[in-house]
C-alpha cells in the first residue's frame, strides 16, 4: 500500500487509533494487577500513555485527568536528561514535569525496530504512591509551606535499563535511596516494580505494532491520527462564536473561616484557536494549594475536551489549537520551592470548574452546573500504615439529565476502596458509607447527591484532610439551586476544610461530601420529579 493511500484510508487510521489506545489500556491493566498498594490496585489511581520521540502524546488510556495532561512535561524533562534506548527513568519533581510528590512517573525509552540504539517512542505511566516521605504519613500534609516538607523530591533520573535480552538492570543505589526515605518501603518497591513492568509491556506491544504495519507506514498513520484529533478540535472551536469569555471562582484557603483565594480566567475564541489566560489570579500562597503549570494545563485540557469533543482520539492533536498562559508565580503557575500537595487535587478542580463556567453561555445543552468541586482527600497513617482516599460526591446537573450521585467529579477518576479491602489492609473500620440524601441542588434537573463516610481508627495515627466546598456551595446553572456544602467531623465536632492533626485509637472521622448544583429554575416545573426524586425545599441533612 502506498503512503498516500495509507493516509487517505480512514479505516486504517481508525485501526491504528484503536490499536494505540489498546496498548495504553493494557499498560494500565498490567499496572493495576501488578501493584501492591490498595491505592493503585483497588482505587486505580494511575495513568498510562505513549509518546513519540519528540515528546508528543500519541495515545493515552482513559485514566486520571489530572495525570494525563501533565505527562508531556515529564517526558520533555526526561528527554532533556539525555536518555538511551531501553532506559527507564523515574521522577516526581513538580517543577520538572511532575504534579505532586506522591505521583511517581516512570518513563521507558522504546528502541526502534531497525535501529535499536535509536529511541522511537516512550512508554509512560504515573501512579499515586501512598507515601513518599515528608513531614506526615501519606505525604499530603495540610500544613506544608515548602516542597521539601511533602516528601522526597526526585528529578528525572535513571531507575533501570532494559537489556536487549529483556532483562532489567536496576539502579540498586537509587532504589535504596528512595526506599530509605519512605514509609512502608516494601510496598513502595512493589508499586515501582509494577510501574516498570507496565511500561515494559507497552514497549513490547508498540514494537509489535510497528512490525505489523512496518515502521514507515505505522508512523504515517500515527501522524494521521494526531492530525485527525487536531482537526476535530479545531472544528469544535470554530463552531463557538468568536469572543472573550470570563469567569472567576474561589478556593477556600486556610483558617476558620478560610480566606478566599481567587482564580480568574479569560478565554478568547478566535477562528479555530482558543487562548486561556489566567491573568488576575491570586499569587501563590504560603500553603500548598499552589499548582505547577503542568497541573493547570491538565485541568484546562480536561474541561475543554469534556465540553468540545470527548470522543476524539486522545493525543497531542487535541492540545495543538489551545494556548494556555498564566503569570509566573501565581497560584496556577507556582514557582519552586512552593508547596503543591493540594494544588494537584483541589486547585485543579477549581480550574476545571471556571473553564466550564466561562464557556457555559456558548455551550448550549452541554452546559452543566457545578459538581462537588473537591476530591475530599483523606489521609490516615503512622509508621506502620498509610491510607489515602479521595471520596466521590454530587455531579452538577445539565439541561438533559440530573447530576449523578456519589461519583468522582472533575480531575479525579478513581474508584473507591472497597470496604472489605480497606478493613483487611488497614487498622480502620467503616462505620457508615451511604449517599447523602437530598444534598444536591433543586431545580428542573436536580444536582447529584454527595456521600457520607465514617471511619473509626483502631490505632493512634495522624489525620490530614485536604477538602473544599465546605463554606461555598457548588452553584447551579440557569437558575438551578446550589448543592449543599461538605462537612468534616471528628467525633461529631466540626473540622476545618484543611487540617492535619493527631488521632487516638477509637476516634471517628466523618466526611459528608458536597452535592452538585441543579440546572434550571424549580419555579417553572412546580411538582416535577427528576430521576424519580420529587423536588423539594428541604435542606437535606
Coordinates of C-alpha atoms in Angstrom, one line a residue:
X1 CA 0.0 0.0 0.0
X2 CA 1.4 3.4 -0.9
X3 CA 2.0 6.1 1.6
X4 CA -0.8 8.3 0.3
X5 CA -3.4 5.5 0.3
X6 CA -2.5 4.7 3.9
X7 CA -3.1 8.3 5.0
X8 CA -6.3 8.6 2.9
X9 CA -7.7 5.4 4.3
X10 CA -10.0 6.2 7.3
X11 CA -10.3 2.5 8.1
X12 CA -6.6 2.1 8.6
X13 CA -6.5 5.3 10.6
X14 CA -9.2 4.0 12.9
X15 CA -7.5 0.7 13.3
X16 CA -4.3 2.5 14.3
X17 CA -6.1 4.8 16.7
X18 CA -7.7 1.8 18.4
X19 CA -4.5 -0.2 18.5
X20 CA -2.6 2.7 20.2
X21 CA -5.4 3.1 22.8
X22 CA -5.5 -0.6 23.4
X23 CA -1.7 -0.6 24.2
X24 CA -2.2 2.2 26.7
X25 CA -5.2 0.4 28.3
X26 CA -3.2 -2.9 28.5
X27 CA -0.4 -1.0 30.3
X28 CA -2.9 0.3 32.8
X29 CA -4.3 -3.2 33.4
X30 CA -0.8 -4.6 34.0
X31 CA 0.0 -1.8 36.4
X32 CA -3.2 -2.3 38.4
X33 CA -2.8 -6.1 38.5
X34 CA 0.8 -5.9 39.5
X35 CA 0.7 -3.2 42.2
X36 CA 0.8 -3.8 45.9
X37 CA -1.0 -0.8 47.4
X38 CA -4.7 -0.5 47.7
X39 CA -4.5 3.0 46.2
X40 CA -3.4 1.6 42.9
X41 CA -4.8 -2.0 42.8
X42 CA -8.2 -1.0 44.2
X43 CA -8.7 2.7 43.6
X44 CA -6.7 2.6 40.3
X45 CA -5.1 6.0 41.0
X46 CA -2.7 5.7 38.0
X47 CA -2.5 6.6 34.3
X48 CA -0.7 5.3 31.2
X49 CA 0.2 6.8 27.8
X50 CA 2.5 6.6 24.8
X51 CA 4.6 9.4 23.4
X52 CA 6.7 9.8 20.3
X53 CA 10.5 10.5 20.3
X54 CA 9.9 14.3 20.4
X55 CA 7.7 14.0 23.5
X56 CA 4.2 14.4 21.8
X57 CA 1.4 12.3 23.1
X58 CA 0.2 9.7 20.6
X59 CA -2.2 7.8 22.9
X60 CA -3.4 7.6 26.4
X61 CA -5.8 5.5 28.4
X62 CA -9.0 6.8 30.0
X63 CA -7.5 7.1 33.4
X64 CA -6.9 10.1 35.8
X65 CA -7.4 13.6 34.1
X66 CA -5.0 15.4 36.4
X67 CA -2.2 12.9 35.5
X68 CA -2.7 12.7 31.8
X69 CA -2.5 16.3 30.7
X70 CA 0.7 16.8 32.7
X71 CA 2.7 13.8 31.4
X72 CA 4.1 15.6 28.3
X73 CA 6.2 17.9 30.5
X74 CA 7.5 14.8 32.3
X75 CA 8.6 13.3 29.0
X76 CA 10.2 16.5 28.0
X77 CA 12.2 16.6 31.2
X78 CA 13.4 13.0 30.6
X79 CA 14.4 13.9 27.0
X80 CA 16.5 16.8 28.4
X81 CA 18.3 14.2 30.7
X82 CA 19.7 12.5 27.5
X83 CA 18.2 9.0 27.9
X84 CA 19.5 6.0 25.9
X85 CA 17.3 3.4 24.2
X86 CA 16.0 1.0 26.8
X87 CA 16.5 3.4 29.7
X88 CA 13.8 3.6 32.5
X89 CA 13.6 7.0 34.2
X90 CA 11.6 7.9 37.3
X91 CA 10.7 11.4 38.5
X92 CA 8.2 13.2 40.7
X93 CA 9.6 16.8 40.8
X94 CA 6.6 19.1 40.3
X95 CA 8.9 21.6 38.7
X96 CA 10.4 19.1 36.2
X97 CA 7.3 17.5 34.8
X98 CA 5.7 16.1 38.0
X99 CA 2.4 17.0 39.6
X100 CA 2.7 16.5 43.4
X101 CA 5.3 14.3 45.1
X102 CA 3.3 11.1 45.7
X103 CA 2.7 10.8 42.0
X104 CA 5.7 8.9 40.7
X105 CA 6.2 9.0 36.9
X106 CA 8.1 6.2 35.1
X107 CA 9.3 6.8 31.5
X108 CA 10.7 4.0 29.4
X109 CA 12.6 4.7 26.1
X110 CA 11.4 2.4 23.3
X111 CA 14.0 1.2 20.8
X112 CA 13.2 1.5 17.1
X113 CA 12.8 -1.7 15.2
X114 CA 15.6 -1.3 12.6
X115 CA 18.0 0.7 14.7
X116 CA 17.8 -0.5 18.3
X117 CA 20.1 2.2 19.5
X118 CA 17.6 4.9 18.4
X119 CA 14.7 5.9 20.6
X120 CA 11.4 5.9 18.6
X121 CA 8.9 6.4 21.4
X122 CA 8.3 6.4 25.1
X123 CA 6.0 4.3 27.3
X124 CA 4.9 6.4 30.3
X125 CA 2.9 5.9 33.5
X126 CA 2.1 7.8 36.6
X127 CA 0.9 6.3 39.9
X128 CA 0.0 7.8 43.2
X129 CA 2.1 6.1 46.0
X130 CA 0.6 6.0 49.4
X131 CA 3.7 7.6 50.9
X132 CA 6.9 9.3 49.6
X133 CA 8.2 10.6 52.9
X134 CA 7.9 14.0 54.3
X135 CA 6.6 15.5 57.5
X136 CA 3.4 13.5 57.8
X137 CA 2.3 10.0 56.8
X138 CA 0.8 9.9 53.3
X139 CA 2.9 12.8 52.1
X140 CA -0.1 15.1 51.7
X141 CA 0.1 17.4 54.8
X142 CA -2.4 20.2 55.1
X143 CA 0.2 22.4 56.7
X144 CA 3.2 22.2 54.4
X145 CA 4.7 25.5 53.3
X146 CA 7.6 24.3 51.1
X147 CA 8.1 21.4 48.8
X148 CA 10.6 19.5 50.9
X149 CA 8.0 19.0 53.7
X150 CA 5.9 17.0 51.4
X151 CA 8.4 14.2 50.7
X152 CA 11.4 13.1 48.7
X153 CA 11.9 15.2 45.5
X154 CA 13.1 13.0 42.6
X155 CA 14.4 14.8 39.5
X156 CA 14.5 12.8 36.2
X157 CA 17.0 10.0 37.0
X158 CA 17.7 6.6 35.5
X159 CA 16.0 3.8 37.6
X160 CA 16.7 0.8 35.4
X161 CA 17.8 -0.2 31.9
X162 CA 16.1 -2.8 29.8
X163 CA 18.7 -5.1 28.2
X164 CA 18.4 -6.5 24.6
X165 CA 17.7 -9.9 26.3
X166 CA 14.7 -8.4 28.0
X167 CA 16.3 -8.5 31.5
X168 CA 16.1 -5.4 33.7
X169 CA 19.3 -3.9 35.1
X170 CA 18.1 -2.0 38.2
X171 CA 19.9 1.0 39.6
X172 CA 20.0 -0.5 43.1
X173 CA 21.7 2.5 44.7
X174 CA 18.9 4.8 43.6
X175 CA 16.3 2.3 44.6
X176 CA 17.8 2.0 48.1
X177 CA 17.9 5.8 48.4
X178 CA 14.2 6.1 47.6
X179 CA 13.2 3.3 49.9
X180 CA 15.2 4.7 52.8
X181 CA 13.1 7.9 52.7
X182 CA 9.6 6.5 52.6
X183 CA 7.2 4.7 54.9
X184 CA 6.1 1.1 54.1
X185 CA 9.2 0.7 51.9
X186 CA 8.4 -2.8 50.6
X187 CA 5.0 -1.7 49.3
X188 CA 6.7 1.2 47.5
X189 CA 9.2 -1.2 46.0
X190 CA 6.3 -3.4 44.7
X191 CA 4.5 -0.5 43.2
X192 CA 7.6 0.8 41.4
X193 CA 8.2 -2.7 40.0
X194 CA 4.6 -2.8 38.8
X195 CA 5.2 0.6 37.1
X196 CA 8.3 -0.6 35.3
X197 CA 6.5 -3.8 34.3
X198 CA 3.6 -1.8 32.8
X199 CA 6.0 0.2 30.6
X200 CA 7.8 -3.0 29.6
X201 CA 4.5 -4.4 28.2
X202 CA 3.9 -1.1 26.5
X203 CA 7.3 -1.3 24.9
X204 CA 6.7 -4.8 23.6
X205 CA 3.2 -4.1 22.2
X206 CA 4.3 -0.9 20.5
X207 CA 7.2 -2.6 18.7
X208 CA 4.9 -5.4 17.7
X209 CA 2.6 -2.8 16.2
X210 CA 5.5 -1.2 14.3
X211 CA 6.4 -4.7 13.0
X212 CA 2.8 -5.4 11.9
X213 CA 2.4 -2.2 9.9
X214 CA 6.0 -1.5 9.0
X215 CA 7.8 1.4 10.7
X216 CA 7.3 3.8 7.8
X217 CA 3.5 3.3 7.4
X218 CA 3.0 3.0 11.1
X219 CA 4.4 6.4 11.8
X220 CA 2.5 7.9 8.8
X221 CA -0.7 6.5 10.3
X222 CA 0.2 7.7 13.8
X223 CA 0.8 11.2 12.4
X224 CA -2.6 10.9 10.6
X225 CA -4.4 10.1 13.9
X226 CA -2.9 13.1 15.6
X227 CA -3.8 15.4 12.7
X228 CA -7.3 14.0 12.8
X229 CA -7.7 14.8 16.5
X230 CA -6.4 18.3 15.8
X231 CA -8.8 18.8 13.0
X232 CA -11.7 17.7 15.2
X233 CA -10.8 20.1 18.0
X234 CA -10.4 23.0 15.5
X235 CA -13.8 22.3 14.1
X236 CA -15.4 22.3 17.5
X237 CA -13.7 25.6 18.3
X238 CA -14.8 27.1 15.0
X239 CA -18.4 26.3 16.0
X240 CA -18.1 28.6 19.0
X241 CA -18.8 32.3 18.5
X242 CA -15.7 34.4 18.4
X243 CA -15.3 36.4 21.6
X244 CA -13.9 36.7 25.1
X245 CA -15.5 34.7 27.9
X246 CA -14.6 35.2 31.5
X247 CA -15.2 33.5 34.9
X248 CA -14.0 33.8 38.5
X249 CA -14.2 31.5 41.4
X250 CA -12.6 30.9 44.8
X251 CA -10.8 28.2 46.7
X252 CA -11.2 28.0 50.4
X253 CA -7.8 28.9 51.9
X254 CA -6.6 28.4 55.4
X255 CA -8.1 29.4 58.8
X256 CA -11.6 29.1 60.1
X257 CA -13.4 30.6 58.4
X258 CA -11.0 30.3 55.5
X259 CA -9.8 33.3 53.5
X260 CA -10.8 33.2 49.8
X261 CA -8.2 32.5 47.1
X262 CA -9.3 33.8 43.7
X263 CA -8.8 32.2 40.3
X264 CA -9.7 34.3 37.2
X265 CA -9.8 33.1 33.6
X266 CA -10.3 34.8 30.3
X267 CA -10.9 32.6 27.3
X268 CA -10.5 34.1 23.8
X269 CA -12.1 32.2 20.9
X270 CA -10.8 33.3 17.6
X271 CA -11.4 31.2 14.5
X272 CA -10.2 27.7 15.1
X273 CA -7.9 28.5 18.0
X274 CA -8.5 29.2 21.7
X275 CA -6.4 31.1 24.3
X276 CA -6.9 30.5 28.0
X277 CA -5.4 33.3 30.2
X278 CA -5.2 33.3 34.0
X279 CA -4.1 36.9 34.4
X280 CA -5.6 38.4 37.6
X281 CA -5.4 35.1 39.5
X282 CA -4.1 35.5 43.1
X283 CA -0.4 35.0 43.9
X284 CA 0.9 31.6 45.1
X285 CA 0.1 31.0 48.7
X286 CA 2.3 30.2 51.6
X287 CA 0.4 26.9 52.0
X288 CA 0.1 24.0 49.5
X289 CA -2.8 25.0 47.2
X290 CA -0.2 26.1 44.6
X291 CA -0.4 24.3 41.2
X292 CA 2.5 23.9 38.7
X293 CA 1.6 25.0 35.2
X294 CA 1.5 21.3 34.1
X295 CA -1.4 20.7 36.5
X296 CA -3.1 23.8 35.2
X297 CA -2.7 22.5 31.7
X298 CA -4.2 19.2 32.7
X299 CA -7.3 20.8 34.2
X300 CA -7.9 23.2 31.2
X301 CA -7.5 20.4 28.6
X302 CA -9.8 18.1 30.6
X303 CA -12.5 20.8 30.8
X304 CA -12.2 21.7 27.1
X305 CA -12.2 18.1 25.9
X306 CA -15.4 17.3 28.0
X307 CA -17.1 20.3 26.6
X308 CA -16.0 20.2 23.0
X309 CA -15.1 16.7 21.8
X310 CA -14.9 13.9 24.4
X311 CA -14.8 11.1 21.9
X312 CA -11.8 12.2 19.7
X313 CA -8.6 10.1 19.9
X314 CA -6.7 11.4 22.9
X315 CA -3.4 12.7 21.8
X316 CA -1.3 15.8 21.2
X317 CA -3.6 16.9 18.4
X318 CA -6.3 17.9 20.8
X319 CA -3.9 20.4 22.5
X320 CA -2.5 22.0 19.3
X321 CA -5.2 24.7 18.8
X322 CA -5.1 25.7 22.5
X323 CA -2.8 28.2 24.2
X324 CA -2.6 28.3 28.0
X325 CA -0.9 31.2 29.8
X326 CA -0.6 32.2 33.4
X327 CA 1.6 34.8 35.2
X328 CA 4.7 33.3 36.8
X329 CA 4.4 33.0 40.5
X330 CA 0.6 33.0 40.6
X331 CA -1.5 30.2 42.2
X332 CA -1.8 28.3 38.9
X333 CA 1.8 28.7 37.8
X334 CA 3.7 28.2 41.0
X335 CA 7.5 28.5 41.2
X336 CA 10.0 26.4 43.1
X337 CA 10.0 25.7 46.1
X338 CA 6.3 26.4 46.7
X339 CA 4.4 23.5 48.3
X340 CA 2.0 21.9 45.9
X341 CA 0.3 18.9 47.6
X342 CA -3.2 20.3 47.4
X343 CA -2.7 22.2 44.1
X344 CA -2.8 18.9 42.2
X345 CA -6.0 17.7 43.9
X346 CA -8.0 20.8 44.9
X347 CA -6.8 23.7 42.8
X348 CA -7.1 21.6 39.6
X349 CA -10.8 21.1 40.4
X350 CA -11.5 24.8 40.6
X351 CA -9.6 25.4 37.4
X352 CA -11.8 22.9 35.5
X353 CA -14.9 24.5 37.2
X354 CA -14.1 28.0 36.0
X355 CA -13.2 27.0 32.4
X356 CA -16.5 25.1 32.1
X357 CA -18.4 28.1 33.7
X358 CA -16.7 30.6 31.4
X359 CA -17.9 28.8 28.3
X360 CA -21.4 28.0 29.6
X361 CA -23.0 30.8 27.6
X362 CA -22.0 29.2 24.4
X363 CA -22.2 25.5 25.5
X364 CA -25.9 25.3 24.9
X365 CA -27.3 22.0 26.0
X366 CA -23.8 20.9 27.1
X367 CA -23.6 23.4 29.9
X368 CA -23.6 21.9 33.4
X369 CA -24.0 23.1 36.9
X370 CA -21.0 22.9 39.3
X371 CA -20.2 19.5 40.7
X372 CA -18.8 19.0 44.2
X373 CA -15.5 20.7 43.1
X374 CA -13.3 18.8 45.5
X375 CA -11.6 15.4 45.8
X376 CA -12.3 15.2 49.6
X377 CA -8.8 14.0 50.3
X378 CA -8.5 11.9 53.5
X379 CA -5.1 10.6 54.7
X380 CA -4.6 8.5 57.8
X381 CA -1.3 6.9 58.8
X382 CA 1.5 6.2 61.2
X383 CA 4.8 4.4 60.9
X384 CA 3.1 1.2 60.0
X385 CA 0.4 2.1 57.5
X386 CA -0.7 4.9 55.2
X387 CA -4.3 5.1 53.9
X388 CA -5.2 7.6 51.2
X389 CA -8.6 8.1 49.6
X390 CA -10.5 10.6 47.5
X391 CA -14.2 10.5 48.0
X392 CA -17.0 11.0 45.5
X393 CA -19.8 13.5 45.7
X394 CA -22.5 15.0 43.6
X395 CA -22.1 16.0 40.0
X396 CA -23.8 19.0 38.6
X397 CA -27.0 18.6 36.5
X398 CA -27.4 19.6 32.9
X399 CA -30.4 20.6 30.8
X400 CA -30.6 17.0 29.7
X401 CA -30.4 15.0 32.9
X402 CA -29.9 15.1 36.7
X403 CA -26.5 15.1 38.2
X404 CA -25.2 11.6 39.0
X405 CA -24.9 10.7 42.7
X406 CA -21.8 9.8 44.7
X407 CA -19.2 9.8 41.9
X408 CA -15.7 11.3 41.5
X409 CA -16.1 14.6 39.7
X410 CA -13.7 16.5 37.5
X411 CA -10.0 15.8 37.8
X412 CA -10.3 12.6 39.7
X413 CA -11.5 9.4 38.0
X414 CA -10.7 6.8 40.7
X415 CA -12.8 4.1 42.3
X416 CA -13.5 3.9 46.0
X417 CA -11.5 1.4 48.2
X418 CA -13.9 -1.5 48.8
X419 CA -14.8 -1.8 52.5
X420 CA -13.6 -5.4 52.6
X421 CA -10.2 -4.4 51.2
X422 CA -9.9 -1.4 53.4
X423 CA -10.6 -3.2 56.6
X424 CA -8.3 -6.1 55.7
X425 CA -5.3 -3.8 54.8
X426 CA -5.6 -1.0 57.4
X427 CA -6.4 -0.7 61.1
X428 CA -9.7 1.0 60.2
X429 CA -13.3 0.2 60.4
X430 CA -16.0 1.7 58.2
X431 CA -18.9 2.8 60.4
X432 CA -21.1 4.4 57.7
X433 CA -21.0 4.6 54.0
X434 CA -24.0 5.9 52.1
X435 CA -25.5 8.5 49.8
X436 CA -26.1 11.9 51.5
X437 CA -29.8 12.1 50.7
X438 CA -31.2 15.3 49.2
X439 CA -27.8 17.1 49.2
X440 CA -28.0 18.1 45.6
X441 CA -29.4 21.4 44.4
X442 CA -33.1 21.6 43.5
X443 CA -34.3 22.7 40.1
X444 CA -35.6 21.4 36.8
X445 CA -32.8 18.8 36.9
X446 CA -31.6 18.2 40.4
X447 CA -27.9 18.1 41.4
X448 CA -26.3 14.8 42.3
X449 CA -26.1 13.7 45.9
X450 CA -22.9 13.6 47.9
X451 CA -21.7 10.8 50.1
X452 CA -21.3 10.2 53.8
X453 CA -18.4 8.1 55.0
X454 CA -17.4 7.5 58.7
X455 CA -14.1 5.7 59.7
X456 CA -13.0 4.6 63.1
X457 CA -9.3 4.4 63.6
X458 CA -8.0 1.4 65.6
X459 CA -4.5 2.8 66.2
X460 CA -3.1 6.2 67.1
X461 CA -2.3 7.9 63.9
X462 CA -2.2 11.2 62.0
X463 CA -5.1 12.7 60.0
X464 CA -4.7 15.0 57.1
X465 CA -7.7 16.5 55.2
X466 CA -7.5 18.5 52.0
X467 CA -11.1 19.4 51.1
X468 CA -13.1 22.3 49.7
X469 CA -16.6 23.5 49.2
X470 CA -17.1 23.4 53.0
X471 CA -18.2 27.1 53.1
X472 CA -19.1 28.0 49.4
X473 CA -21.6 25.6 47.8
X474 CA -21.4 24.3 44.2
X475 CA -23.5 26.6 42.2
X476 CA -26.5 25.8 40.0
X477 CA -26.8 26.8 36.3
X478 CA -29.7 28.6 34.5
X479 CA -31.4 29.4 37.8
X480 CA -30.9 26.0 39.4
X481 CA -30.3 25.7 43.2
X482 CA -26.9 25.2 44.8
X483 CA -25.7 21.9 46.2
X484 CA -25.1 21.5 49.9
X485 CA -21.6 22.2 51.2
X486 CA -19.5 19.4 52.6
X487 CA -18.9 18.9 56.3
X488 CA -15.9 17.4 58.1
X489 CA -16.4 15.9 61.6
X490 CA -14.2 14.3 64.3
X491 CA -16.2 12.5 66.9
X492 CA -19.2 14.7 65.9
X493 CA -17.3 18.0 66.2
X494 CA -16.6 20.1 63.1
X495 CA -13.2 20.3 61.5
X496 CA -11.8 22.9 59.0
X497 CA -11.7 22.1 55.4
X498 CA -7.9 21.7 55.5
X499 CA -6.2 20.3 58.6
X500 CA -3.5 17.9 59.9
X501 CA -3.8 16.6 63.5
X502 CA -3.2 13.6 65.6
X503 CA -5.9 11.0 66.3
X504 CA -6.3 8.5 69.1
X505 CA -7.4 4.9 68.7
X506 CA -11.2 4.9 68.7
X507 CA -11.7 8.3 67.1
X508 CA -14.2 8.5 64.3
X509 CA -13.7 10.8 61.3
X510 CA -16.8 11.6 59.2
X511 CA -16.9 13.3 55.8
X512 CA -20.2 14.5 54.3
X513 CA -19.2 15.4 50.7
X514 CA -20.9 18.2 48.8
X515 CA -23.9 17.8 46.5
X516 CA -23.9 19.1 42.9
X517 CA -25.7 22.1 41.6
X518 CA -29.1 21.9 39.8
X519 CA -29.9 23.0 36.3
X520 CA -32.9 25.3 35.6
X521 CA -35.3 27.1 37.9
X522 CA -37.7 24.9 40.0
X523 CA -40.3 27.7 39.7
X524 CA -41.0 26.7 36.1
X525 CA -41.5 23.0 36.9
X526 CA -43.5 23.0 40.2
X527 CA -44.3 19.5 41.3
X528 CA -41.9 18.0 38.7
X529 CA -39.9 14.9 39.6
X530 CA -36.3 14.3 38.4
X531 CA -34.8 10.9 38.4
X532 CA -37.6 9.6 40.5
X533 CA -36.9 12.0 43.4
X534 CA -39.5 14.7 44.0
X535 CA -38.1 18.2 44.0
X536 CA -38.5 19.7 47.5
X537 CA -37.4 22.7 49.5
X538 CA -35.8 20.7 52.3
X539 CA -32.2 21.4 53.1
X540 CA -31.1 17.8 53.2
X541 CA -29.4 16.6 56.4

